[in-house]
Phi, psi and omega in degrees: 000136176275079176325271176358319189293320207269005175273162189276148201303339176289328151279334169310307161296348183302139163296117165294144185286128175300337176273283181332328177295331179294315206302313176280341162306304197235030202300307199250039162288128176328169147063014218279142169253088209260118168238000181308338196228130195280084185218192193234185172239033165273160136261151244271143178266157211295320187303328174305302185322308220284303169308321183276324162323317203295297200270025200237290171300353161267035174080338206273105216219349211252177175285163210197163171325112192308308198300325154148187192306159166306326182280352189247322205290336201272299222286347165271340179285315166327308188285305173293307184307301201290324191241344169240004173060012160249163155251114194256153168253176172337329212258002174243040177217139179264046217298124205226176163263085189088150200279002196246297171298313185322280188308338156278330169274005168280308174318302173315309186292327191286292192253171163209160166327113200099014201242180176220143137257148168239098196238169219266109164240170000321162176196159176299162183282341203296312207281342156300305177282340168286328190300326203257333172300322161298358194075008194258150147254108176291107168257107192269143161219130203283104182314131163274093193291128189195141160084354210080000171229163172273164203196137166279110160258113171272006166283312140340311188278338187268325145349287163324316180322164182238172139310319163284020168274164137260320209218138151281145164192125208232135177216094154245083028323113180254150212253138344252046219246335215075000173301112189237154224265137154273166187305325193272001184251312174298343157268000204262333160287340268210293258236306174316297181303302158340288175308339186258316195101050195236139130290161180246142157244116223233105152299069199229060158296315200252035176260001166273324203271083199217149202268334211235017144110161145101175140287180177264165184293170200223153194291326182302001194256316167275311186284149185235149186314155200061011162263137206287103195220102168252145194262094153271142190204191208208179164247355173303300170253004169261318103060284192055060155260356174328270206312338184295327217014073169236159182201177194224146158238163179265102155233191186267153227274336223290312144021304219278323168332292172342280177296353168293289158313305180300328160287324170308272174330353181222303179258000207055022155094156186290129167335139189276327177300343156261319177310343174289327175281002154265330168294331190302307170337270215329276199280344193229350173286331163351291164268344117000270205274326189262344157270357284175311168313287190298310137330311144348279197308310176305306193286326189288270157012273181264013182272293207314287169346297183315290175302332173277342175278006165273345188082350187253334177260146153230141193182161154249137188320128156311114154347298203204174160059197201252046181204155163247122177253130167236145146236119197248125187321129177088003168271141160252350189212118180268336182276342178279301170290357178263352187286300170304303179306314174300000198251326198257343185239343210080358174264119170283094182270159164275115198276158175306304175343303202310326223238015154096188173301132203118317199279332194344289188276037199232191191181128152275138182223103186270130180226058147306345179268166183319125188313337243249283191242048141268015189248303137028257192327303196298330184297326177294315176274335146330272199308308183292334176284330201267311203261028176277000000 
């Protein structure tokens, strides 16, 4: 029997992830530096565990608020007011399973079959393959590179637009370019979306990690009641939660049935004992989270120093978020060259391929990790560019 045949052509199309094909390729080489995958090399720090232990040996094991605990939905109205300066209340937070899931039930509630989005590449890949698994059609429009840094023409992007758009999704701090949205680009979406009659869906996973102090600007900076602006996010990366999968969405209470439902219908809501270690993140997490920052920052530094210093890459230190996208001369196929660098220095990269229109000719590097051995890396990768 022809399985395959009987499946639906819409998981039949899904794209295997270009990064996961590297990862499996060279996943267990000795001496190996996987810079490939946007996660840091902490594991969840103990105070985080201890609490979801906690409530984990007090039984809390049963079905739980769909929306999430009351107690996690109050420790995120806490966190913005501390770190984004509104006061939003509980009732415009969401609990979810993964910064992933959040942007598929922000699709569901948003789009239907046929509708089109329009997003900003390079771009992480989920958001494209979820679009097209809902039957959305994804329209990139492509950041420009010049100079070493990335650049928004919003004349391109409004261009795009269709009659079937619904939705803008804007990822600012962006995975992988560091391209970060200025206040005024952010009004300048803002202003688009009004004018179309769009939603915006908003990626500000990476808005702590902005180099230039402070967070980075936020759509929350700009938008005034009734504009149609959902917020998606994760616990993933400030954290060192990648494995937990919980994640939030921000939208307005009017909402909340909608986003209710849809949680009902796809996981039943997050376990309450890990949400207790995310209120935990939350409320106890700060400095945590501002060393992870500084790390970053310090690491972002000297690998970028390292690379610009062959004279063979162009790129520039990032704005935001935990990666350097290079382009190094004389590369023409970024998935043939992240195959060869893992194979001849031990460093693992993301080929550019992964990340959409734009990308090709680039390679991702996450330097979230021990400083120790970003320093390594750079050095390995240093070498291996001088002998190209």
């Amino acid at each position: 029997m022809d399985i395959l045949g009987q499946l639906s052509p819409r998981a039949l199309n899904a794209p295997e992830s270009g990064i996961v094909e590297l990862v499996n390729y060279a996943r267990h080489r000795d001496g190996l530096i996987p810079l490939w995958v946007g996660e840091g090399d902490l594991p969840t720090p103990q105070f985080i565990s201890d609490a979801a232990m906690a409530a984990l040996k007090a039984g809390e094991t049963f079905y739980t608020w769909q929306r999430g605990i009351p107690e996690l939905r109050q420790a995120l109205a806490r966190y913005y007011a501390r770190h984004f300066g509104h006061a939003l209340s509980p009732e415009h937070f969401y609990v979810v399973g993964s910064g992933m899931q959040a942007i598929q039930l922000a699709l569901q509630a948003l789009t239907g079959p046929g509708d089109d989005i329009v997003y900003l590449t390079p771009a992480w890949p989920n958001l494209a393959a979820a679009a097209e698994i809902a039957g959305v059609r994804p329209l990139a429009v492509p950041l420009q590179f010049a100079d070493g840094r990335w650049r928004l023409e919003l004349d391109r992007l409004e261009a795009t637009i269709t009659p079937l758009t619904r939705v803008l999704f804007v990822n600012t701090p962006s995975n992988p370019t560091g391209w970060t949205a200025t206040r005024e680009d952010l009004q300048a979406l803002l202003e688009v979306a009004r004018r179309r009659g769009l939603w915006i869906m908003a990626d500000e996973i990476y808005a702590r990690y902005f180099y230039a102090g402070g967070r980075a600007p936020s759509f929350l900076d700009v938008m005034e009641d009734g504009d149609r602006v959902v917020f998606v996010n994760s616990f993933s990366k400030n954290w060192s939660m990648t494995g937990w999968r919980v994640g939030w969405i921000v939208a307005p209470p009017q909402m909340g049935q909608v986003l209710e439902n849809l949680v009902q219908y796809s996981t039943s809501g997050v376990a309450q004992f890990m949400q207790k270690g995310a209120v935990a993140a939350l409320d106890e997490g700060d400095a945590f989270v501002q060393a992870n920052i500084d790390k970053a920052a310090c690491n972002r530094d000297l690998l970028c120093d390292a690379l610009i210093a062959t004279n063979r890459v162009e790129t520039l230190k990032p704005d935001g978020a935990l990666y350097t996208f290079l382009k190094i001369d004389g590369v023409t196929d970024a998935r043939q060259a992240a195959l060869d660098i893992v194979d001849k220095t031990g460093v693992g990269l993301a080929p550019g391929t992964a990340f959409g229109e734009g990308g090709s000719l680039f390679l991702r590097a996450c330097f979230l990790r021990d400083t120790a051995q970003v320093e390594d890396a750079a050095g390995r990768l240093s070498r291996y560019i001088a002998a190209l």
